[in-house]
Coordinates of C-alpha atoms in Angstrom, one line a residue:
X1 CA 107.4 106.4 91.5
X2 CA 108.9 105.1 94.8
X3 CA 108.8 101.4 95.5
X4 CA 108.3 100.4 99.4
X5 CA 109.7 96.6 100.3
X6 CA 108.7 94.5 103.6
X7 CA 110.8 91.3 103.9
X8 CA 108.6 88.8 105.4
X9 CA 111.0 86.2 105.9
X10 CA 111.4 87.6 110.1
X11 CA 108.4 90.1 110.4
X12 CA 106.1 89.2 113.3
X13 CA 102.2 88.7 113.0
X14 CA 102.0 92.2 114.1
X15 CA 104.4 93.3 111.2
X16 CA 102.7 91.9 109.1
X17 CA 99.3 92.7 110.5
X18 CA 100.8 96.1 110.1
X19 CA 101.2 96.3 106.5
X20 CA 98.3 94.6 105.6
X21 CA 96.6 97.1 107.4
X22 CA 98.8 100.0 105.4
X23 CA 97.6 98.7 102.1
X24 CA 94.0 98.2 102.8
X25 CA 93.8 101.7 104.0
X26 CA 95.9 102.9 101.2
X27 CA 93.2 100.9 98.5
X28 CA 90.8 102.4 100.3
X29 CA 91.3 106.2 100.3
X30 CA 92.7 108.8 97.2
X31 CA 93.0 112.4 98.2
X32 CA 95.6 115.4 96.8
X33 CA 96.7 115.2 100.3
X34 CA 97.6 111.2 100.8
X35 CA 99.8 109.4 99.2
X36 CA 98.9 107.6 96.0
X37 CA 99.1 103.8 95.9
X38 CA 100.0 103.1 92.7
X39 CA 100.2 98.9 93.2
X40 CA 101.3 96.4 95.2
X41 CA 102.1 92.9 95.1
X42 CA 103.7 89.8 96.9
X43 CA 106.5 88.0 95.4
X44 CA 108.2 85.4 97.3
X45 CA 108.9 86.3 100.9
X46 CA 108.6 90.5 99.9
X47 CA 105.6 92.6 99.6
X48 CA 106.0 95.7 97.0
X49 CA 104.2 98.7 97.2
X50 CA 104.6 101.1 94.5
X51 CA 103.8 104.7 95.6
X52 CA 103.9 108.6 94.4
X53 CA 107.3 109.8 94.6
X54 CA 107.3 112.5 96.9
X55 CA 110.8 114.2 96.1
X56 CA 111.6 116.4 98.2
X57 CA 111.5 114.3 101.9
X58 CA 109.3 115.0 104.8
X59 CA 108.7 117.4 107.1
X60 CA 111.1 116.1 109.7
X61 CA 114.0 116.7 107.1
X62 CA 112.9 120.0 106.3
X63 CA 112.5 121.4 110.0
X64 CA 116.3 119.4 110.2
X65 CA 117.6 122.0 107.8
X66 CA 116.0 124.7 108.9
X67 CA 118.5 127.0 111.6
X68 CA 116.1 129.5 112.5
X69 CA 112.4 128.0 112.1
X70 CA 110.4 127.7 109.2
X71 CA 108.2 130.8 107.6
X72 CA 105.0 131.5 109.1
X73 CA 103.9 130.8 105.1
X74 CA 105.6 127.4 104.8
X75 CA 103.3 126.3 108.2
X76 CA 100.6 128.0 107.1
X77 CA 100.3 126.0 103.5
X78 CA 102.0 123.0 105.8
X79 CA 98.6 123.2 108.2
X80 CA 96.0 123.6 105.6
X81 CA 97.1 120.6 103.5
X82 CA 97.8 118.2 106.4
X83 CA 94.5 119.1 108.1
X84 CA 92.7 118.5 104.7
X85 CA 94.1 115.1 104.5
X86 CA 93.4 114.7 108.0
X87 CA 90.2 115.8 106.9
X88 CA 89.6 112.9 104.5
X89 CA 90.6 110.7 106.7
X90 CA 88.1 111.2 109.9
X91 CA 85.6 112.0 107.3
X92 CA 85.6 108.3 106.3
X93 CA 86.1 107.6 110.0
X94 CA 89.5 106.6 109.8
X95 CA 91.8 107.6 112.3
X96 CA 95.9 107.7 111.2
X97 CA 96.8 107.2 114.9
X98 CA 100.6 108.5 114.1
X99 CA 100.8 111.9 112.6
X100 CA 104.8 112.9 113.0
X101 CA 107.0 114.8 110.9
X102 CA 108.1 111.8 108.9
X103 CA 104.6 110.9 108.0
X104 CA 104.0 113.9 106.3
X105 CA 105.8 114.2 102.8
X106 CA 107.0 116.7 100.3
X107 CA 106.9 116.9 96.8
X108 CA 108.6 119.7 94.8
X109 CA 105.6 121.2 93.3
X110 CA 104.4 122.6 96.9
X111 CA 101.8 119.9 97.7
X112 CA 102.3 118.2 101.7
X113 CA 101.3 114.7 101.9
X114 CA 100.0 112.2 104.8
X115 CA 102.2 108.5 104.7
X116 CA 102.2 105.4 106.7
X117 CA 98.9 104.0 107.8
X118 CA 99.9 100.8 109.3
X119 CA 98.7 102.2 112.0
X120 CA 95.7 103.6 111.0
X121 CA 92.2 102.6 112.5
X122 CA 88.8 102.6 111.2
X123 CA 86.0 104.1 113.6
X124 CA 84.7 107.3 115.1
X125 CA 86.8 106.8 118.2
X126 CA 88.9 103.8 119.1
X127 CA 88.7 101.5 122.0
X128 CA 92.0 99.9 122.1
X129 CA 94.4 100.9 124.9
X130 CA 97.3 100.2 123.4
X131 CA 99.9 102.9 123.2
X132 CA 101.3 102.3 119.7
X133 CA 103.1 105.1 117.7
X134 CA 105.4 108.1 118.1
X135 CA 105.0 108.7 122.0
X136 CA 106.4 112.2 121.0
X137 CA 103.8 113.4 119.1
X138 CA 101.0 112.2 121.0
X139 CA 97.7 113.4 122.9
X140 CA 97.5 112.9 126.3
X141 CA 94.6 110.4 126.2
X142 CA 96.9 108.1 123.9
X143 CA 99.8 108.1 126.5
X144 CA 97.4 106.9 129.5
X145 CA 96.0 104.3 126.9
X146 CA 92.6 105.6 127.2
X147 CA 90.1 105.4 124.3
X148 CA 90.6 108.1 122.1
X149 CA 89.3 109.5 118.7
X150 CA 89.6 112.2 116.2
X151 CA 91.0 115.0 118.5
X152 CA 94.2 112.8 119.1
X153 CA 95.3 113.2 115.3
X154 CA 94.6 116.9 115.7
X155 CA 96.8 117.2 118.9
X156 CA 99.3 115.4 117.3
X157 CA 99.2 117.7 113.8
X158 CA 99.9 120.9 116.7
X159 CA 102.7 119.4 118.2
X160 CA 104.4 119.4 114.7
X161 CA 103.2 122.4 113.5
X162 CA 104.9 123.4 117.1
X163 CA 108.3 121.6 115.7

């Protein structure tokens, strides 16, 4: 397992609003292609969340190590397991609002995994305007802070399959 900890002895209310947010979405959802929640609980001033290991880092280390570019099979078993957890997601009208390289986890037996939902939203499209996130990796209706909805993950999932 790995074990996530959040001080909240000097988070903000939108730290905290944050994680809250993570774990409900995490309760919520169980795909092959998210990670598992195994637990969580509060003790003190720290929140623990107890997750599937994923042991083998993220996407962003892997395109680190890679000199020349990774196989057109890595990003083709990459796409098709990202997309299905991106799938799952907008299928239960939740939108992950910050696809990056390292939200998306490895594990050594092949499988790709979506992470971090503290930023996740729940709706068909959202209406906030706020331009939370990886700027990087974003669609263009995110960076003008215009309402935006399931295309915007998908954009985002291009622009690292691009990496």
């Amino acid at each position: 397992v790995a074990v996530k900890q959040f001080s909240l002895v000097d988070t903000s209310s939108r730290q905290r609003h944050m994680l809250l947010k993570e774990l409900k979405t995490l309760c919520q959802v169980e795909c092959k292609s998210l990670v598992l929640l195994h637990g969580a609980f509060l003790e003190t001033e720290t929140v623990t969340m107890v997750l599937e290991l994923m042991d083998c880092g993220s996407v962003e280390t892997l395109v680190g190590k890679s000199m020349s570019g990774l196989d057109e099979g890595i990003v083709a078993a990459l796409s098709y397991q990202i997309f299905s957890g991106l799938s799952f997601l907008h299928d239960r009208k939740i939108l992950h609002r910050d696809i990056k390289p390292a939200n998306i986890l490895l594990h050594s037996s092949g499988h790709t995994k979506l992470c971090d939902f503290g930023l996740a939203t729940l709706g068909e499209q959202s209406l906030s305007c706020t331009v939370l996130g990886t700027t990087r990796f974003m669609a263009p209706e995110r960076l003008r802070a215009s309402p935006y909805g399931k295309s915007s993950d998908i954009w985002s999932v291009g622009l690292v399959l691009l990496e």
